[in-house]
GROMACS .gro file of C-alpha atoms in nm:
model
  224
    1MET     CA    1   0.857   7.430   7.731
    2LYS     CA    2   0.521   7.359   7.618
    3ILE     CA    3   0.297   7.563   7.345
    4ALA     CA    4  -0.084   7.589   7.268
    5ILE     CA    5  -0.178   7.628   6.985
    6LEU     CA    6  -0.534   7.660   6.919
    7GLY     CA    7  -0.760   7.828   6.631
    8ALA     CA    8  -1.179   7.809   6.570
    9TYR     CA    9  -1.197   7.575   6.288
   10ASP     CA   10  -1.058   7.313   6.073
   11ARG     CA   11  -0.881   7.587   5.813
   12GLU     CA   12  -0.695   7.834   6.108
   13ILE     CA   13  -0.523   7.532   6.148
   14GLU     CA   14  -0.476   7.293   5.892
   15LYS     CA   15  -0.112   7.478   5.759
   16LEU     CA   16   0.024   7.322   6.062
   17PHE     CA   17  -0.044   6.993   5.960
   18ASP     CA   18   0.211   7.082   5.719
   19ILE     CA   19   0.521   7.221   5.914
   20PHE     CA   20   0.544   7.031   6.168
   21GLU     CA   21   0.629   6.596   6.155
   22ASN     CA   22   0.574   6.300   6.361
   23ILE     CA   23   0.224   6.488   6.486
   24GLU     CA   24  -0.031   6.212   6.717
   25THR     CA   25  -0.388   6.308   6.749
   26LYS     CA   26  -0.582   6.213   6.998
   27LYS     CA   27  -0.860   6.249   7.170
   28LEU     CA   28  -0.988   6.492   7.495
   29LYS     CA   29  -1.371   6.465   7.601
   30TYR     CA   30  -1.490   6.752   7.362
   31ILE     CA   31  -1.148   6.858   7.148
   32GLU     CA   32  -0.880   6.630   6.964
   33LEU     CA   33  -0.549   6.788   7.063
   34ASN     CA   34  -0.263   6.713   6.824
   35THR     CA   35   0.098   6.709   6.956
   36ALA     CA   36   0.409   6.736   6.783
   37LYS     CA   37   0.816   6.832   6.858
   38TYR     CA   38   0.952   7.132   6.716
   39ASN     CA   39   1.313   7.225   6.864
   40ASP     CA   40   1.283   7.297   7.210
   41TYR     CA   41   0.934   7.306   7.226
   42GLU     CA   42   0.612   7.076   7.324
   43LEU     CA   43   0.383   7.199   7.037
   44VAL     CA   44  -0.003   7.112   7.114
   45PHE     CA   45  -0.307   7.258   6.829
   46ALA     CA   46  -0.675   7.169   6.778
   47GLU     CA   47  -0.968   7.342   6.703
   48CYS     CA   48  -1.140   7.536   6.978
   49GLY     CA   49  -1.459   7.573   6.816
   50ILE     CA   50  -1.627   7.884   6.699
   51GLY     CA   51  -1.756   8.154   6.982
   52LYS     CA   52  -1.668   8.293   7.288
   53VAL     CA   53  -1.856   7.967   7.532
   54ALA     CA   54  -1.625   7.686   7.266
   55SER     CA   55  -1.277   7.901   7.314
   56THR     CA   56  -1.377   7.958   7.631
   57MET     CA   57  -1.414   7.593   7.745
   58ALA     CA   58  -1.135   7.414   7.493
   59THR     CA   59  -0.865   7.701   7.658
   60GLN     CA   60  -0.973   7.620   7.991
   61LEU     CA   61  -1.006   7.209   7.921
   62ILE     CA   62  -0.656   7.259   7.816
   63ILE     CA   63  -0.467   7.458   8.077
   64ASP     CA   64  -0.639   7.255   8.317
   65SER     CA   65  -0.476   6.970   8.117
   66ILE     CA   66  -0.176   6.977   7.987
   67ASN     CA   67  -0.065   7.372   8.155
   68PRO     CA   68   0.137   7.465   7.904
   69ASP     CA   69   0.397   7.791   7.936
   70TYR     CA   70   0.217   8.000   7.660
   71ILE     CA   71  -0.103   7.965   7.456
   72ILE     CA   72  -0.136   8.130   7.088
   73ASN     CA   73  -0.408   8.187   6.905
   74ILE     CA   74  -0.388   8.217   6.523
   75GLY     CA   75  -0.688   8.262   6.290
   76VAL     CA   76  -0.920   8.561   6.086
   77CYS     CA   77  -1.090   8.852   6.145
   78GLY     CA   78  -1.274   9.078   6.041
   79SER     CA   79  -1.184   9.457   5.969
   80LEU     CA   80  -1.342   9.785   6.182
   81SER     CA   81  -1.088  10.017   6.046
   82LYS     CA   82  -0.937  10.195   5.723
   83ASP     CA   83  -0.601  10.060   5.862
   84ALA     CA   84  -0.697   9.700   5.894
   85LYS     CA   85  -0.670   9.547   5.498
   86ILE     CA   86  -0.766   9.199   5.415
   87GLY     CA   87  -0.428   9.040   5.390
   88ASP     CA   88  -0.277   9.255   5.703
   89THR     CA   89  -0.149   9.066   6.014
   90PHE     CA   90  -0.221   9.203   6.388
   91ILE     CA   91  -0.097   9.135   6.719
   92GLY     CA   92  -0.355   9.228   6.996
   93ALA     CA   93  -0.259   9.393   7.238
   94GLU     CA   94  -0.661   9.540   7.319
   95PHE     CA   95  -0.961   9.276   7.365
   96PHE     CA   96  -1.278   9.344   7.474
   97HIS     CA   97  -1.640   9.185   7.461
   98HIS     CA   98  -1.805   9.426   7.224
   99ASP     CA   99  -2.131   9.221   7.284
  100GLN     CA  100  -2.153   9.308   7.666
  101TYR     CA  101  -2.309   9.655   7.540
  102HIS     CA  102  -2.612   9.666   7.781
  103LEU     CA  103  -2.312   9.742   8.065
  104ASN     CA  104  -2.314  10.040   7.956
  105THR     CA  105  -2.716  10.066   8.070
  106HIS     CA  106  -2.630  10.015   8.434
  107LYS     CA  107  -2.323  10.235   8.438
  108ILE     CA  108  -2.073   9.896   8.458
  109PRO     CA  109  -1.702  10.009   8.285
  110LEU     CA  110  -1.615   9.780   7.984
  111GLU     CA  111  -1.332   9.550   8.090
  112ILE     CA  112  -1.048   9.587   7.903
  113PHE     CA  113  -0.817   9.274   7.867
  114LYS     CA  114  -0.406   9.369   7.776
  115THR     CA  115  -0.119   9.197   7.616
  116ASP     CA  116   0.175   9.209   7.778
  117THR     CA  117   0.397   9.531   7.676
  118LYS     CA  118   0.686   9.311   7.715
  119ILE     CA  119   0.529   9.045   7.482
  120ILE     CA  120   0.460   9.308   7.241
  121ASP     CA  121   0.851   9.451   7.182
  122ARG     CA  122   0.998   9.129   7.134
  123VAL     CA  123   0.722   9.065   6.850
  124ASP     CA  124   0.775   9.369   6.713
  125LYS     CA  125   1.189   9.328   6.696
  126ILE     CA  126   1.159   8.992   6.573
  127ALA     CA  127   0.889   9.078   6.251
  128ALA     CA  128   1.158   9.418   6.203
  129LYS     CA  129   1.442   9.165   6.242
  130ASN     CA  130   1.292   8.990   5.972
  131ARG     CA  131   1.085   9.227   5.709
  132VAL     CA  132   0.823   9.053   5.849
  133LYS     CA  133   0.519   9.359   5.886
  134ILE     CA  134   0.263   9.317   6.138
  135LYS     CA  135   0.097   9.593   6.324
  136LYS     CA  136  -0.079   9.594   6.638
  137ALA     CA  137  -0.461   9.556   6.720
  138THR     CA  138  -0.703   9.656   6.971
  139ILE     CA  139  -0.948   9.349   6.914
  140ALA     CA  140  -1.362   9.357   6.909
  141THR     CA  141  -1.509   9.031   7.018
  142GLY     CA  142  -1.801   8.914   7.059
  143ASP     CA  143  -2.066   8.622   6.997
  144ALA     CA  144  -2.163   8.749   6.592
  145PHE     CA  145  -2.022   8.674   6.199
  146ILE     CA  146  -2.022   9.073   6.143
  147GLU     CA  147  -2.182   9.138   5.787
  148SER     CA  148  -2.298   9.494   5.782
  149THR     CA  149  -2.192   9.802   5.773
  150GLU     CA  150  -2.455   9.924   6.051
  151GLU     CA  151  -2.325   9.618   6.298
  152LYS     CA  152  -1.998   9.761   6.221
  153GLU     CA  153  -2.039  10.091   6.312
  154LYS     CA  154  -2.253   9.966   6.600
  155ILE     CA  155  -1.936   9.825   6.792
  156ILE     CA  156  -1.643  10.175   6.660
  157ASN     CA  157  -1.913  10.332   6.797
  158ARG     CA  158  -1.932  10.151   7.166
  159LYS     CA  159  -1.558  10.132   7.133
  160ALA     CA  160  -1.271  10.250   6.904
  161ALA     CA  161  -1.132   9.886   6.790
  162ASP     CA  162  -0.924   9.780   6.428
  163LEU     CA  163  -1.052   9.392   6.458
  164VAL     CA  164  -1.406   9.205   6.491
  165ASP     CA  165  -1.349   8.817   6.573
  166MET     CA  166  -1.512   8.558   6.795
  167GLU     CA  167  -1.337   8.440   7.048
  168SER     CA  168  -0.973   8.634   7.098
  169ALA     CA  169  -1.124   8.794   7.450
  170ALA     CA  170  -1.283   8.533   7.557
  171ILE     CA  171  -0.943   8.347   7.499
  172VAL     CA  172  -0.725   8.623   7.720
  173GLN     CA  173  -1.001   8.664   7.979
  174THR     CA  174  -0.975   8.317   8.050
  175CYS     CA  175  -0.575   8.337   7.971
  176ILE     CA  176  -0.547   8.604   8.258
  177LYS     CA  177  -0.750   8.470   8.505
  178ASN     CA  178  -0.481   8.133   8.492
  179ASP     CA  179  -0.189   8.318   8.526
  180ILE     CA  180  -0.099   8.162   8.122
  181LYS     CA  181   0.057   8.425   7.922
  182PHE     CA  182  -0.094   8.450   7.581
  183LEU     CA  183  -0.039   8.551   7.232
  184ILE     CA  184  -0.324   8.652   6.988
  185LEU     CA  185  -0.230   8.671   6.587
  186ARG     CA  186  -0.477   8.793   6.355
  187SER     CA  187  -0.503   8.832   5.991
  188VAL     CA  188  -0.787   8.993   5.795
  189SER     CA  189  -0.992   8.820   5.600
  190ASP     CA  190  -1.279   9.075   5.494
  191ASN     CA  191  -1.404   9.389   5.608
  192ALA     CA  192  -1.719   9.287   5.804
  193ASP     CA  193  -1.996   9.473   5.604
  194GLU     CA  194  -2.185   9.372   5.328
  195ASN     CA  195  -1.978   9.180   5.105
  196ALA     CA  196  -1.821   8.970   5.418
  197ASN     CA  197  -1.958   8.666   5.392
  198CYS     CA  198  -1.824   8.672   5.015
  199ASP     CA  199  -1.483   8.735   5.093
  200PHE     CA  200  -1.461   8.531   5.374
  201TYR     CA  201  -1.445   8.198   5.245
  202LYS     CA  202  -1.277   8.396   4.949
  203ASN     CA  203  -0.927   8.465   5.157
  204ASP     CA  204  -0.971   8.273   5.485
  205THR     CA  205  -0.738   7.971   5.437
  206GLN     CA  206  -0.468   8.263   5.264
  207SER     CA  207  -0.530   8.506   5.584
  208SER     CA  208  -0.508   8.155   5.782
  209ILE     CA  209  -0.160   8.116   5.667
  210LYS     CA  210  -0.025   8.437   5.742
  211SER     CA  211  -0.082   8.408   6.103
  212VAL     CA  212   0.069   8.041   6.078
  213ASP     CA  213   0.370   8.135   5.837
  214PHE     CA  214   0.463   8.407   6.175
  215VAL     CA  215   0.422   8.163   6.467
  216LYS     CA  216   0.665   7.929   6.273
  217LEU     CA  217   0.884   8.226   6.264
  218LEU     CA  218   0.876   8.324   6.630
  219LEU     CA  219   0.881   7.937   6.726
  220ASP     CA  220   1.212   7.983   6.482
  221GLU     CA  221   1.362   8.308   6.606
  222LYS     CA  222   1.290   8.070   6.953
  223PHE     CA  223   1.085   8.373   7.107
  224PHE     CA  224   0.918   8.134   7.371
   0.00000   0.00000   0.00000
């Protein structure tokens, strides 16, 4: 089985280089693909780039080039909810583009993308078995790093959400259009407020490690 693991930038995937052995790296157009074998899995991991356009392009390129059975997106995010605290890890259940607010003016409904409930249920069971705390989340995606309470509240007022990031909904939408199974794992690095920039740089490495560790657990438990 082929599994592609995507992170937006280097720190979101760097621990993968410590976990897996005999990694081979090659250039595929505008991204670097790192390949490794783990148990019965063929793994490919890469930086997809920050933002919706970069992540969409990388996702489609990987689908067209290697036709993975699964795409996993890992990394960090901001919190939009008091129940999502720095360091917490989540599986994305629902996704939407928070910067498509203009659609309301034209009475075009906001499109919601969803993870297969069977996948979520299986993740929950593995987490419970291994006493790992992971929660479900609605993730708002847009091409902006949210670092003010005002912007945070604007997103929440459009649609209730737990987390905010810059890639998830774009990757999920691309996977759905190509009929590829997907899993989005996010760990909170900041509260998407006036302290977000400082908190992000303070916490992004440790938060990234949490989502990587959970991917390894899923591989060891033969989830895929």
